[in-house]
Every structure is written in C-alpha cells, then in structure tokens.
Short mmCIF file of C-alpha atoms in Angstrom, two decimals:
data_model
loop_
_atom_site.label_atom_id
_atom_site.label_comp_id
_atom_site.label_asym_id
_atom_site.label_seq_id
_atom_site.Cartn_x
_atom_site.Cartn_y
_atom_site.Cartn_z
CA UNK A 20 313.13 131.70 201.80
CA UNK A 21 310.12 129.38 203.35
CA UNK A 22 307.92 133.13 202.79
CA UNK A 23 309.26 133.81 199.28
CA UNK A 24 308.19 130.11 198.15
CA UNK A 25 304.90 130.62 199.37
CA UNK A 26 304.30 133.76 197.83
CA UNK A 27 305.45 132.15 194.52
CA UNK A 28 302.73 129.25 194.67
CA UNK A 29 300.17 131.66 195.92
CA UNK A 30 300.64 134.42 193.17
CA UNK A 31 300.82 131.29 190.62
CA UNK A 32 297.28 129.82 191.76
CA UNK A 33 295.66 133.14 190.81
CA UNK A 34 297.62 133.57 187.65
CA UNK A 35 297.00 130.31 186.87
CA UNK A 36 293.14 130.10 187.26
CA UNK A 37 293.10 133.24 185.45
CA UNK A 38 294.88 132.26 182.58
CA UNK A 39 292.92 128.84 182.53
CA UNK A 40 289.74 130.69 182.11
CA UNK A 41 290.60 132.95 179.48
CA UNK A 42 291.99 130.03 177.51
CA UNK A 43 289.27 128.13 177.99
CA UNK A 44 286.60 130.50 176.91
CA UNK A 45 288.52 130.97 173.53
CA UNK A 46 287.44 127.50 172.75
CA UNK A 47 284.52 126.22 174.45
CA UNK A 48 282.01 127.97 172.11
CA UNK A 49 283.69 126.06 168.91
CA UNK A 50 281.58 123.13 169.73
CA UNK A 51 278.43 125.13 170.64
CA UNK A 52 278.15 127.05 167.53
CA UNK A 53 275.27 124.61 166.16
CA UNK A 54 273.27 125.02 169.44
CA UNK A 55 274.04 128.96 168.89
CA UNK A 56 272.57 128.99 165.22
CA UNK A 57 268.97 127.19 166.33
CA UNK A 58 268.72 128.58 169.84
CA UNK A 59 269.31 132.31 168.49
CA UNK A 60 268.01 131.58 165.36
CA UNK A 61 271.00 133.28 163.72
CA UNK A 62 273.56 132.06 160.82
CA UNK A 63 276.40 130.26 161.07
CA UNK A 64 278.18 133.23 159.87
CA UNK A 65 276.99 135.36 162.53
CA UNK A 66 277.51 133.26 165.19
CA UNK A 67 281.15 132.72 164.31
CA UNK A 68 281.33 135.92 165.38
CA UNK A 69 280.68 135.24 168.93
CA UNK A 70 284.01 133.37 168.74
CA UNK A 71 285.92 136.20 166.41
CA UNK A 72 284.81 139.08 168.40
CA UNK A 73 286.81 137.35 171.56
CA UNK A 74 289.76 136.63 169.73
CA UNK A 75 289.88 139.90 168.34
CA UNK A 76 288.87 141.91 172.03
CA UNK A 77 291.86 139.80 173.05
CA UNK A 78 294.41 141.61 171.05
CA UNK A 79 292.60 144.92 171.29
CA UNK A 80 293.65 145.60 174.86
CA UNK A 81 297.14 144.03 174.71
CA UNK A 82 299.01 146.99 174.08
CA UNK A 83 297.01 149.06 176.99
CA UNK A 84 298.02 146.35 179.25
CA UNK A 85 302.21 148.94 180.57
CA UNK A 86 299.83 151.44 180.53
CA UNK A 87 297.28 150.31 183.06
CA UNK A 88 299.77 148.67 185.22
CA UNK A 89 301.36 152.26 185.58
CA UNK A 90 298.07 153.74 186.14
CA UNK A 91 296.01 151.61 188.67
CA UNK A 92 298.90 148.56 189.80
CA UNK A 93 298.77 144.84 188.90
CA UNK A 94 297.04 143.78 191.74
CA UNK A 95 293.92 146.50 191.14
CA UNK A 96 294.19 146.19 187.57
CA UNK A 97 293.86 141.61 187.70
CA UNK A 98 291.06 142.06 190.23
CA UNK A 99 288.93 144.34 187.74
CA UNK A 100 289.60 142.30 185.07
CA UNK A 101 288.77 139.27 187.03
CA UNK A 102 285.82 140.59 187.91
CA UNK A 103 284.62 142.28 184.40
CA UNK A 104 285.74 138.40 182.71
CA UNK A 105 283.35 136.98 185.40
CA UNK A 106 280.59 139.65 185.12
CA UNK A 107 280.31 139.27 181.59
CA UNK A 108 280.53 135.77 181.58
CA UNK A 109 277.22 135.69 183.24
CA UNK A 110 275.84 138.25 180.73
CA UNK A 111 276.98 135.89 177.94
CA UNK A 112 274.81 133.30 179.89
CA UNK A 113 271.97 135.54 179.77
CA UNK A 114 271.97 136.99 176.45
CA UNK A 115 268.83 137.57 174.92
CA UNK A 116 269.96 137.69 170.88
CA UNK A 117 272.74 137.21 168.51
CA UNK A 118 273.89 140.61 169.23
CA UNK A 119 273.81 140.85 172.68
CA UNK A 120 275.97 137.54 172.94
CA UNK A 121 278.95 138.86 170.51
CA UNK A 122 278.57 142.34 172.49
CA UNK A 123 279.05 140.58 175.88
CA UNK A 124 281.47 138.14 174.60
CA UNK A 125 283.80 141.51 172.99
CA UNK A 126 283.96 143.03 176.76
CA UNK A 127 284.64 139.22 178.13
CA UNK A 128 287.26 139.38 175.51
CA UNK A 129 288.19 142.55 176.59
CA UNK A 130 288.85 142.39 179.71
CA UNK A 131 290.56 138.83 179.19
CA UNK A 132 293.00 139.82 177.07
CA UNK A 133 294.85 141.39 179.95
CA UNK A 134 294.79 138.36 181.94
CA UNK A 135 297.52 136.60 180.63
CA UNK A 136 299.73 139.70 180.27
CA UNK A 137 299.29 140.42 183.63
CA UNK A 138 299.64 136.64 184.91
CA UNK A 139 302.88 136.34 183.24
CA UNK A 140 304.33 139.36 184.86
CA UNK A 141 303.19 138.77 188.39
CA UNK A 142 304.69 135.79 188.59
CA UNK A 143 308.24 137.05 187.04
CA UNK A 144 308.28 140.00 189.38
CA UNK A 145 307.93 136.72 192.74
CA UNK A 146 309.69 134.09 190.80
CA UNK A 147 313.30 135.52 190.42
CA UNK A 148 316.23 133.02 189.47
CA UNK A 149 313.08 129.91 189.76
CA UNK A 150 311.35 131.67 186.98
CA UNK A 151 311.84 128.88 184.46
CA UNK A 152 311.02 126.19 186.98
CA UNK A 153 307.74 128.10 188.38
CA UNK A 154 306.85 129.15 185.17
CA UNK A 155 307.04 125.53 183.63
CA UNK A 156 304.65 123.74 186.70
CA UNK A 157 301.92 126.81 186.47
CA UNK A 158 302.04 126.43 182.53
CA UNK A 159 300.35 122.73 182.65
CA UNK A 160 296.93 124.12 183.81
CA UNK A 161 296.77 126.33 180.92
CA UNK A 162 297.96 123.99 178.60
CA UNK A 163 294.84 122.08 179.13
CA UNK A 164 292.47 124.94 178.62
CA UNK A 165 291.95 124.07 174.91
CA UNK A 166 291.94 120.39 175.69
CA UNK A 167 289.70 120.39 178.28
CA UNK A 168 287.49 123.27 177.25
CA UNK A 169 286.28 121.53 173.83
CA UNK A 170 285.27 118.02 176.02
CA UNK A 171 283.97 120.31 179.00
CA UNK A 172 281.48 122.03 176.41
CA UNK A 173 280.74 118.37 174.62
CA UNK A 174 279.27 117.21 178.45
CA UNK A 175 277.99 120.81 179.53
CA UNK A 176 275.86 120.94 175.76
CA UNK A 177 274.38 116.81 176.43
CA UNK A 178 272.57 117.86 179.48
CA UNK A 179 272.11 121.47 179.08
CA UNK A 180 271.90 124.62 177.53
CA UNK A 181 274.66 126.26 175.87
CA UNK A 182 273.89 129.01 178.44
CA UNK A 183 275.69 127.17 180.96
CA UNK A 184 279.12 126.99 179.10
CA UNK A 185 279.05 131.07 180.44
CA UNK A 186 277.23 130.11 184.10
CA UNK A 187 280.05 127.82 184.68
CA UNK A 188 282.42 130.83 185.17
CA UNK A 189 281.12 132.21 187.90
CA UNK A 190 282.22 130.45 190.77
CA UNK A 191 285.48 129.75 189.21
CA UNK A 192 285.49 133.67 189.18
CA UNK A 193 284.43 133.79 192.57
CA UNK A 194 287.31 131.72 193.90
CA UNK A 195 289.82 133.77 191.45
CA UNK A 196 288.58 136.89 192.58
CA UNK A 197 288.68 136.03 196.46
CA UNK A 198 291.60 134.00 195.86
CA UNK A 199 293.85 137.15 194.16
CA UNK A 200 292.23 139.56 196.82
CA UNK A 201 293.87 137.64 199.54
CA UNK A 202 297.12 136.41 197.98
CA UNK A 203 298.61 139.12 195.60
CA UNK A 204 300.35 141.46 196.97
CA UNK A 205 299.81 145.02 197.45
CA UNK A 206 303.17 147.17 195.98
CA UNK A 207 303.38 150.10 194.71
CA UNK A 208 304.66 150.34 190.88
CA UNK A 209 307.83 151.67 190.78
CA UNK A 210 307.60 152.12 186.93
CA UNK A 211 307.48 156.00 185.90
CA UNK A 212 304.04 156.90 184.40
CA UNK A 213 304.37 157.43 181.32
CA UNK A 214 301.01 160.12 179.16
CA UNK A 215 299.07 158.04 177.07
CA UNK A 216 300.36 157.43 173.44
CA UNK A 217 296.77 157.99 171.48
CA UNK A 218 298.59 157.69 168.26
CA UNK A 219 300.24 154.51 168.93
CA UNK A 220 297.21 153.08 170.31
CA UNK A 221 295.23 153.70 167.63
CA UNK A 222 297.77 152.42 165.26
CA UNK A 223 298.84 149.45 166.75
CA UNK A 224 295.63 147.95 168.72
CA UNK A 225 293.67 148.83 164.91
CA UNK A 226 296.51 147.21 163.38
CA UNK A 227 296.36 143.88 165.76
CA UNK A 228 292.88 143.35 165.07
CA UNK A 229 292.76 143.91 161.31
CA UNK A 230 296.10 141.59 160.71
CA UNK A 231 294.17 138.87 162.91
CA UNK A 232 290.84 139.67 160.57
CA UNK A 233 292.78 139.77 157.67
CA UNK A 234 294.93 136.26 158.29
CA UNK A 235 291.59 134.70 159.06
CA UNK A 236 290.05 135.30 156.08
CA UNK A 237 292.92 135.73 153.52
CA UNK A 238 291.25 133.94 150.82
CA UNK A 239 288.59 136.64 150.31
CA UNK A 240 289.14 139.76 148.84
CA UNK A 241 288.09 141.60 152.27
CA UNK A 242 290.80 139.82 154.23
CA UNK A 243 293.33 140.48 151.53
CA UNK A 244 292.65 144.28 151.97
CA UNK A 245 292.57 143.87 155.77
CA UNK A 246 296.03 142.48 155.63
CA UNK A 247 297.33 145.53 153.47
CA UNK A 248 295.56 147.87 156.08
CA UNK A 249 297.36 146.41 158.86
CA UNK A 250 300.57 146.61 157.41
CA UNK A 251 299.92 150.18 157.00
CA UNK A 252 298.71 150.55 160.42
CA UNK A 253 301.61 148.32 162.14
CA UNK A 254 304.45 150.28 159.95
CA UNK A 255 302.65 153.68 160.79
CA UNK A 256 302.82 152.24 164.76
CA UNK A 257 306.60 151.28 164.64
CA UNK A 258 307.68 155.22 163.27
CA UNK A 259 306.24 156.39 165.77
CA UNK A 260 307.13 154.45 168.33
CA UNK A 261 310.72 154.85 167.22
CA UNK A 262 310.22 158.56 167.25
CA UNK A 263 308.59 159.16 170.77
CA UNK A 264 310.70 156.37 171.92
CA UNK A 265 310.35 155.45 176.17
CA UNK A 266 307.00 157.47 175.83
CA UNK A 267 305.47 154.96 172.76
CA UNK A 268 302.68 152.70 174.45
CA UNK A 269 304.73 149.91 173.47
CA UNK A 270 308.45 150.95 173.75
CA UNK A 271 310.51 149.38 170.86
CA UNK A 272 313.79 150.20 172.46
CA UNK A 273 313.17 146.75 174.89
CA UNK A 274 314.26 144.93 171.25
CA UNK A 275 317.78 146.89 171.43
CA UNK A 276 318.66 144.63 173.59
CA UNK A 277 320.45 141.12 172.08
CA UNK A 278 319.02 138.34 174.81
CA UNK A 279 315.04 140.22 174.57
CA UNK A 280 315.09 140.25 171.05
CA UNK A 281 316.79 137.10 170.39
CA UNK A 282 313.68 135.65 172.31
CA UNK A 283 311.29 137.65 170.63
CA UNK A 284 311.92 135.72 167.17
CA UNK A 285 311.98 132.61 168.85
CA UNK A 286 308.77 133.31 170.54
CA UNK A 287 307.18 134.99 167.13
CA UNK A 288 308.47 131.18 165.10
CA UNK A 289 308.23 128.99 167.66
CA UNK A 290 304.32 130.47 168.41
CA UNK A 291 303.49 130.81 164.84
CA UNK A 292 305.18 126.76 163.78
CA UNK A 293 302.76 125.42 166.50
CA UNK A 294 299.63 127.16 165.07
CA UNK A 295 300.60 126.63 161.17
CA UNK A 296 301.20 122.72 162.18
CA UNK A 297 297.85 122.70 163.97
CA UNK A 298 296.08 123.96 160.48
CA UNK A 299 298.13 121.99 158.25
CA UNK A 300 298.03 118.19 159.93
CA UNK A 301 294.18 118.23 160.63
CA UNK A 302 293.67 119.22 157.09
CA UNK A 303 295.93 116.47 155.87
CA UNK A 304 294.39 113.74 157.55
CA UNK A 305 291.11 114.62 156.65
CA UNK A 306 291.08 115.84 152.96
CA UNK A 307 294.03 113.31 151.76
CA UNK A 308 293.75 110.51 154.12
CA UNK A 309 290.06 110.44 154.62
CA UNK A 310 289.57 110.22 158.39
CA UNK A 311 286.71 111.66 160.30
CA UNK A 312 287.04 114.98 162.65
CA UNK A 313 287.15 112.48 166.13
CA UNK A 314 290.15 110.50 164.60
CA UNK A 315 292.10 113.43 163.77
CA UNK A 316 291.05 114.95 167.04
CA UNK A 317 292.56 112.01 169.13
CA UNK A 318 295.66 111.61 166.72
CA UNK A 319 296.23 115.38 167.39
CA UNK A 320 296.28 115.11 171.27
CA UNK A 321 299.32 113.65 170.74
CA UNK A 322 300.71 116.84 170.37
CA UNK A 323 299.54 118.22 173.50
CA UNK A 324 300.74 115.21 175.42
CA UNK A 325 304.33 115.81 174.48
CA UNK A 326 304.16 119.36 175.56
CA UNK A 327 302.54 118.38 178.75
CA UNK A 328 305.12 115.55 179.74
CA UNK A 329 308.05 117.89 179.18
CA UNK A 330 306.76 121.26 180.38
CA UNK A 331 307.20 120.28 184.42
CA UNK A 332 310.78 119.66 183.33
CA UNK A 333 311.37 122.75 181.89
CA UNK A 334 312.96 124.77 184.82
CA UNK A 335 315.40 121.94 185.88
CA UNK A 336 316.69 121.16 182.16
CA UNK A 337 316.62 125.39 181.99
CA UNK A 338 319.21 125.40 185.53
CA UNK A 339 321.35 121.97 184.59
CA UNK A 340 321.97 123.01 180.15
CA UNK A 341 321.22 126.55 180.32
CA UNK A 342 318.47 128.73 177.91
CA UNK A 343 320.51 128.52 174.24
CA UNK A 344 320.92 124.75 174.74
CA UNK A 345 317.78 123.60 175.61
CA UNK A 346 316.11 125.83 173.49
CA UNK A 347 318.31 124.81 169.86
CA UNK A 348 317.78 120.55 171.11
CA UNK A 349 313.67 121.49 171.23
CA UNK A 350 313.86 123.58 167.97
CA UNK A 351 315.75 120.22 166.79
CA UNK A 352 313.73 118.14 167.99
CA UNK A 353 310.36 119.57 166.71
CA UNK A 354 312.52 119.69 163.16
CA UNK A 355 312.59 115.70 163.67
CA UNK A 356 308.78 115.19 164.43
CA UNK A 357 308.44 117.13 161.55
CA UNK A 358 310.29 115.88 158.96
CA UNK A 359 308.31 112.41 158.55
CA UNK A 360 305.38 114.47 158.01
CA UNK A 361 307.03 114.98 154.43
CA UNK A 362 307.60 111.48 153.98
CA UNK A 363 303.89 110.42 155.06
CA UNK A 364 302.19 113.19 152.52
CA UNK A 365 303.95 111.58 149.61
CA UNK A 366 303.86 108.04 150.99
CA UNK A 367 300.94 106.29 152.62
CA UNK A 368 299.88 107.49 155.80
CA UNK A 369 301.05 105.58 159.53
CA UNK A 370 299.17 106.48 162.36
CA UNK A 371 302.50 105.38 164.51
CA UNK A 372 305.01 107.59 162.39
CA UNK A 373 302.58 110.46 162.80
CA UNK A 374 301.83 110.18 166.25
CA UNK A 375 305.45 109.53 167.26
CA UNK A 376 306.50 112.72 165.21
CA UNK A 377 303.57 114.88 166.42
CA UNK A 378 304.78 113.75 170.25
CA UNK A 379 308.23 115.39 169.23
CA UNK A 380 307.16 118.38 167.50
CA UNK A 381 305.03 119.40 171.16
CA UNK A 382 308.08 117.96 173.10
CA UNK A 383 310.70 119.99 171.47
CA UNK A 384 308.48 123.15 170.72
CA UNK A 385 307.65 123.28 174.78
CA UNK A 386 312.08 123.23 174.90
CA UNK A 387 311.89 126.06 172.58
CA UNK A 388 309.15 128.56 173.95
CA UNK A 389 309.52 128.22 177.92
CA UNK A 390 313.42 128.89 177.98
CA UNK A 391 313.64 131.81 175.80
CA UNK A 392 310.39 133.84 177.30
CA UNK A 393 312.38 133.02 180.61
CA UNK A 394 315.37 134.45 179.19
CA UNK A 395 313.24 137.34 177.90
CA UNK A 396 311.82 138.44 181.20
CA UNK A 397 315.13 137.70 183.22
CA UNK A 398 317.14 139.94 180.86
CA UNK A 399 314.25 143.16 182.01
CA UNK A 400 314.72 145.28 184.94
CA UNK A 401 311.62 145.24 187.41
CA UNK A 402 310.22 148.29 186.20
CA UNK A 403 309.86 147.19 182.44
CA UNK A 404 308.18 143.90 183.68
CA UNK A 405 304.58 145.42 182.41
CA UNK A 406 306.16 146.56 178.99
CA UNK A 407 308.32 143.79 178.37
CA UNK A 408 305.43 141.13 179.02
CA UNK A 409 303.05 143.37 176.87
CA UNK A 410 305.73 143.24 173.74
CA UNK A 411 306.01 139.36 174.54
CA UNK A 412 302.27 138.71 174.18
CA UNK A 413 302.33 140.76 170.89
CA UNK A 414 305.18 139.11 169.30
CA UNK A 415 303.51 135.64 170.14
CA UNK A 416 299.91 136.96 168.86
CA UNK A 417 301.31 137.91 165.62
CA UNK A 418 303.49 134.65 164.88
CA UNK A 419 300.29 132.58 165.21
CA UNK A 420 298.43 133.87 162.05
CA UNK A 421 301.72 134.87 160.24
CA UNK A 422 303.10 131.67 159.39
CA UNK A 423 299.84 129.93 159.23
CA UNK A 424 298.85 132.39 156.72
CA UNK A 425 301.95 131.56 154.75
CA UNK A 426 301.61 127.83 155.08
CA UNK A 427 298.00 127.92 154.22
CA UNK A 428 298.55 130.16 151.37
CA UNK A 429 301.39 127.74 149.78
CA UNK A 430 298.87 124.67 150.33
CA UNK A 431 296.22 126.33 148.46
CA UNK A 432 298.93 127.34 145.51
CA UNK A 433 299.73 123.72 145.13
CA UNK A 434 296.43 122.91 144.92
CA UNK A 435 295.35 124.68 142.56
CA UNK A 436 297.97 122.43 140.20
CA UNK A 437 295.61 119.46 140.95
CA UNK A 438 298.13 117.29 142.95
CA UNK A 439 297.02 116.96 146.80
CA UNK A 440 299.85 114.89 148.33
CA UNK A 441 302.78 116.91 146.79
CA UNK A 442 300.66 120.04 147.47
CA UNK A 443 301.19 118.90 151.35
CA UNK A 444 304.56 117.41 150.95
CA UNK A 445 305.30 121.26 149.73
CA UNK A 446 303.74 122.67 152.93
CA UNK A 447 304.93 120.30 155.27
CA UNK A 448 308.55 120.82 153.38
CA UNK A 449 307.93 124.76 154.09
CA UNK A 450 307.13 123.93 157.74
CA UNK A 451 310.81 121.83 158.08
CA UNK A 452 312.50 124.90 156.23
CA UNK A 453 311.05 127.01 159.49
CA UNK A 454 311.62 124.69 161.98
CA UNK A 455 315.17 124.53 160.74
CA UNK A 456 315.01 128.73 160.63
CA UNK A 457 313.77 128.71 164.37
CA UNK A 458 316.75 126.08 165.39
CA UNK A 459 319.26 128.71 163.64
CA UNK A 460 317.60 131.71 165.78
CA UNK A 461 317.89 129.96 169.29
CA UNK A 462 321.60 130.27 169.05
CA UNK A 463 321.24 134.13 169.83
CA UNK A 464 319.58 133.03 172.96
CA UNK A 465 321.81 133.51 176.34
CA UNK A 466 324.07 130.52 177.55
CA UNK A 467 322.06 131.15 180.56
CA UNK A 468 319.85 132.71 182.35
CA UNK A 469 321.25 136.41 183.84
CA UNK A 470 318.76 137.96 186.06
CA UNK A 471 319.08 142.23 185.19
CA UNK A 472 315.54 143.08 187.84
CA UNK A 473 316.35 145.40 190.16
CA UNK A 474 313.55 146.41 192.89
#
C-alpha cells in the first residue's frame, strides 16, 4: 500500500508540472502581445496569432493522442513531448521574426496538446478507487496556471524581454523531464494496436481546429463559414467513426455506455458554462458598469478562489455523497451564484452580490466537473484509458467555444435593439437556463463511483 501511494504522488508531480506548463503558456503571451507588436515590428493582428496558433496546435493533436499511446507507450510518448514543449520553448525565446515565433509556438502547441491527455491518464491508470481524491489535490497546481501565468508575465515583461517568458521553461522542463524519466513507470500497453484511421484524422483534427477558428471569430463572415465547415467536417468524422467502429481514431462506441456518456455532457456544459461566464461577466462590468480591466480582473479572481478552496475537497465529498450527488448540489450551486447576476444587469451593480455569486458559481462548477470525469475514467477498463481520456479532452474542448458562442451571439442580438442592461439580463438569463440544463444532466451520473479497469 506504502509503494502504491508513492507511486501515486510521484506520477502526479510529473503530470502535474506538465500540465502547469502547458496551461501556463496558453496565457502568458496575452499580456506580452504589445511588447510582441514593437519588438517584431508586426501587427496586432499578426501577433494574435502567436497566441491562436497554440490554441489551435492544442486541439490538432488531441485525437492522435490513443493512437500514440498504442504506438510508442505513455511513458516514451510524455518524455518526447516534454522534451519537444521544452525545446521549442527555447526556440520561441529565440525567434528571429513574426513568423518564426507563431511557427515555434504551433510545434510548442503541438506537442503540448498531448500533455494533459496523457497526464490525466497516467494518473487514472496509479490512482484506482483514490482517483477523485488524487485527482482533486494535483488539480490545484493547474488551476493556477492562468492565474499565475498572466502576473508571472506582468513581472518577467518589467525587467526584461518578452524573450524570457519562453527562457523561463527550460529548467522547469529540465526538472519535468528528469523528474518523469525517473518516476513513471515503464509498462508495456496492453491496449491492441489499432492501423491508423487517416480519414478520421483528417476529419476530425480539421474539424477541431476550424470549429475553434470559427467560434473565435463568429462575427465575421470568415468565421461564420469556418463554423459551417466544421460541422461538415465533425458530421463527416462521426459516420465514419460509427462505421469502422473500435478501429475509428476516436472510438464512439466508449459513449454507449450510460455512466461515460452521462459525464461527457456534464463535462461538454459544465466546461463550456465556465468559459461563456468568463466572456460574459468581464464584458458586463466593463461596457455597462464602467470599470477598468484591473477591477474586473480582481473581481473575477473570485471565481478562481472558489474553485481552489473546494477542489482539495473533492475526493472526500466524492467517497462520503457519492458522484450524482455531489455533482447535481455543484450544478445547483453554480445555478445560485448565477442567478443574481440577472438581478445585478437590470438593477445597479454590487461588488458584494457579484463577488459572493461568482465564489459559488467556481465552488459548485469544481462539484460538477471533478466527480463526473472521475466517474468517466472509473467506468473504462485499463486498456481504453488512452481513448477514453482522448474523447474526454475533446468533449471539454468543444463545450468551451460552444456555449460561449451561443451566449455571445444572444448578447450581440440584444444589442443590436439598443438596450444594454436587458441585453445582459437576456444572456445572463440564458446562462441560468444552462446551468439549470447541466443540474438536470448530473442525475444520469452514477450513485457512485464503480471501478470497471482491469490490468
């Protein structure tokens, strides 16, 4: 027992560090992008590509991520892509142009996207029945990636170059790459290789990136026609996966089963509510209630702080109420820090109410997501670890731009009628109809948690 406990912690310290860098990096060039333009001499619109071309990389290599596992093993597969992440990292640092940077920055991307993937199912395959409680003390170091990464880049940019928001990866790659040669384990994968699916892969990794282009920039023409494509690409993807079946590259037949689907929705909502909330409040405070960018910033943290003070609890509430309980009193919860949010668009605005009801929304959102993915991966067999955390990160990549695609769109409806506070009371009302959606779909979850993994 003493062995297995130590395995857990050490496979979690690589996974973690991993996973803290990746998340990081998505959001440390945000505040850079000024330097970017006059150091480069580039456009803003260029530039933003530097950040784009990550996101995007990201959910290029998602669905390759079963594959490679099959092909080359967790454990060789984390330490390339540790090392490529770190490698590239340093390129970024040394880029000589605009195009260099957002051609580094694709293959950092790249080769990050697998990270968290990968993270996720190492630590299922160790964790066992303590999944939800592992899984909710390793989650607090990512959690502050985009929290710290933003202030890290604000003290990195006042005494340096913007060069050195890439340099600082490498020793933190360094340690992660000594760090996961010595702890993770070498094991062979039992999973069956499966030949490569070339249609599904260039259906459905196409299809990932032009629905992320296209939800971006939905209010042009271009990222209305990227949205079409990609649900032309994605419904191309899903016949054939139904018709090759165990041999797609991302095998549908996991959602057959009730407790793995059941999660997916509530990871697809529960994902896409957080990132729709984060659009909607920022632009409320600012446009109707006039505060500056650093106000809204530190009002905002509030909803980090209640995911942070709740996710350590996670596994013990998950072992004493069980996975559908826990999960409907978050979904409940965030539909009660959400609510006043109607009230204070129509009404004048209290920096109390709001922070109190942001508080719960992260609070009961952090119930919601780490119980069910739990669920998810306990419901797998060993063997489908690699696919089912692949089809996890999908589902959760898609619900982000979804639903903030719809709210945004029904904001900028209302607007156009002239009104600003009822056009927000209108989106915030949309985002309590979904909350109250996502509370309905975590009673399909499992009373608790049934471990199916077999070695």
């Amino acid at each position: 027992m003493e062995e297995s406990t130590k395995l857990i912690w050490k496979v979690g310290a690589v996974a973690v560090l991993g996973s803290l860098m990746a998340q990081m990096d998505a959001t440390v060039v945000n505040v850079a992008l000024p330097a970017l333009v006059m150091s480069l001499r580039s456009s803003l619109a260029t530039i933003q590509w530097v950040i784009s071309g990550y996101l995007l990389a990201l959910a290029l290599m998602l669905p390759l991520n079963a594959w490679l596992v099959e092909r080359m093993g967790a454990r060789a597969l984390y330490l390339w892509c540790f090392a490529a992440f770190t490698l590239f990292s340093g390129l970024c640092g040394l880029a000589w142009s605009t195009p260099s940077l957002i051609a580094f920055r694709v293959v950092q991307g790249a080769s990050g996207g697998l990270m968290a993937p990968l993270a996720q199912m190492m630590m299922a395959r160790v964790a066992g029945r303590n999944m939800a409680r592992v899984f909710g003390y390793v989650s607090m170091p990512i959690l502050l990636g985009p929290v710290v990464g933003p202030v890290l880049a604000g003290a990195i940019l006042m005494h340096g170059s913007w060069r050195w928001l890439f340099f600082f990866n490498l020793p933190l790659g360094v340690l992660g790459l000594a760090l996961a040669f010595v702890f993770l384990p070498r094991e062979r994968e039992a999973a069956q290789r499966r030949p490569f699916d070339f249609a599904g892969f260039l259906l459905l990794s196409p299809g990932l990136v032009v629905f992320l282009y296209g939800a971006e920039y939905f209010r042009e023409r271009m990222g209305q026609a990227a949205l079409a494509l990609a649900v032309l690409l994605l419904a191309g993807f899903f016949r054939v996966a139904v018709h090759k079946q165990e041999r797609a590259i991302v095998d549908l037949q996991l959602f057959r089963s009730r407790v793995f689907s059941a999660a997916a929705v509530a990871q697809f909502i529960g994902n896409g509510l957080m990132f729709a909330g984060q659009m909607l409040v920022p632009v409320y405070l600012i446009r109707l209630c006039g505060r500056t960018e650093a106000a809204t910033g530190w009002m905002m943290a509030s909803l980090g702080l209640g995911m942070m003070c709740t996710f350590p609890l996670m596994g013990a509430f998950t072992e004493r109420f069980g996975i559908r309980r826990l999960a409907a009193g978050g979904a409940v919860l965030a539909l009660a820090g959400t609510l006043p949010l109607v009230y204070l668009a129509g009404h004048m605005l209290s920096i109390a109410v709001l922070v109190a009801a942001l508080f719960l929304r992260g609070a009961g959102l952090s119930a919601v997501g780490l119980p069910s993915v739990t669920g998810a991966y306990s419901s797998v067999r060993k063997e489908e670890l690699p696919m089912a955390t692949t089809s996890m990160n999908i589902v959760q990549r898609l619900g982000g731009p979804t639903l903030t695609t719809v709210c945004a769109t029904v904001l900028a409806w209302r607007m156009t009628a002239g009104l600003p506070a009822q056009a927000f009371v209108a989106s915030f009302a949309l985002l309590s109809i979904l909350h109250a959606v996502l509370a309905l779909a975590t009673l399909r979850l499992p009373l608790r948690v049934e471990p199916q993994q077999q070695s």
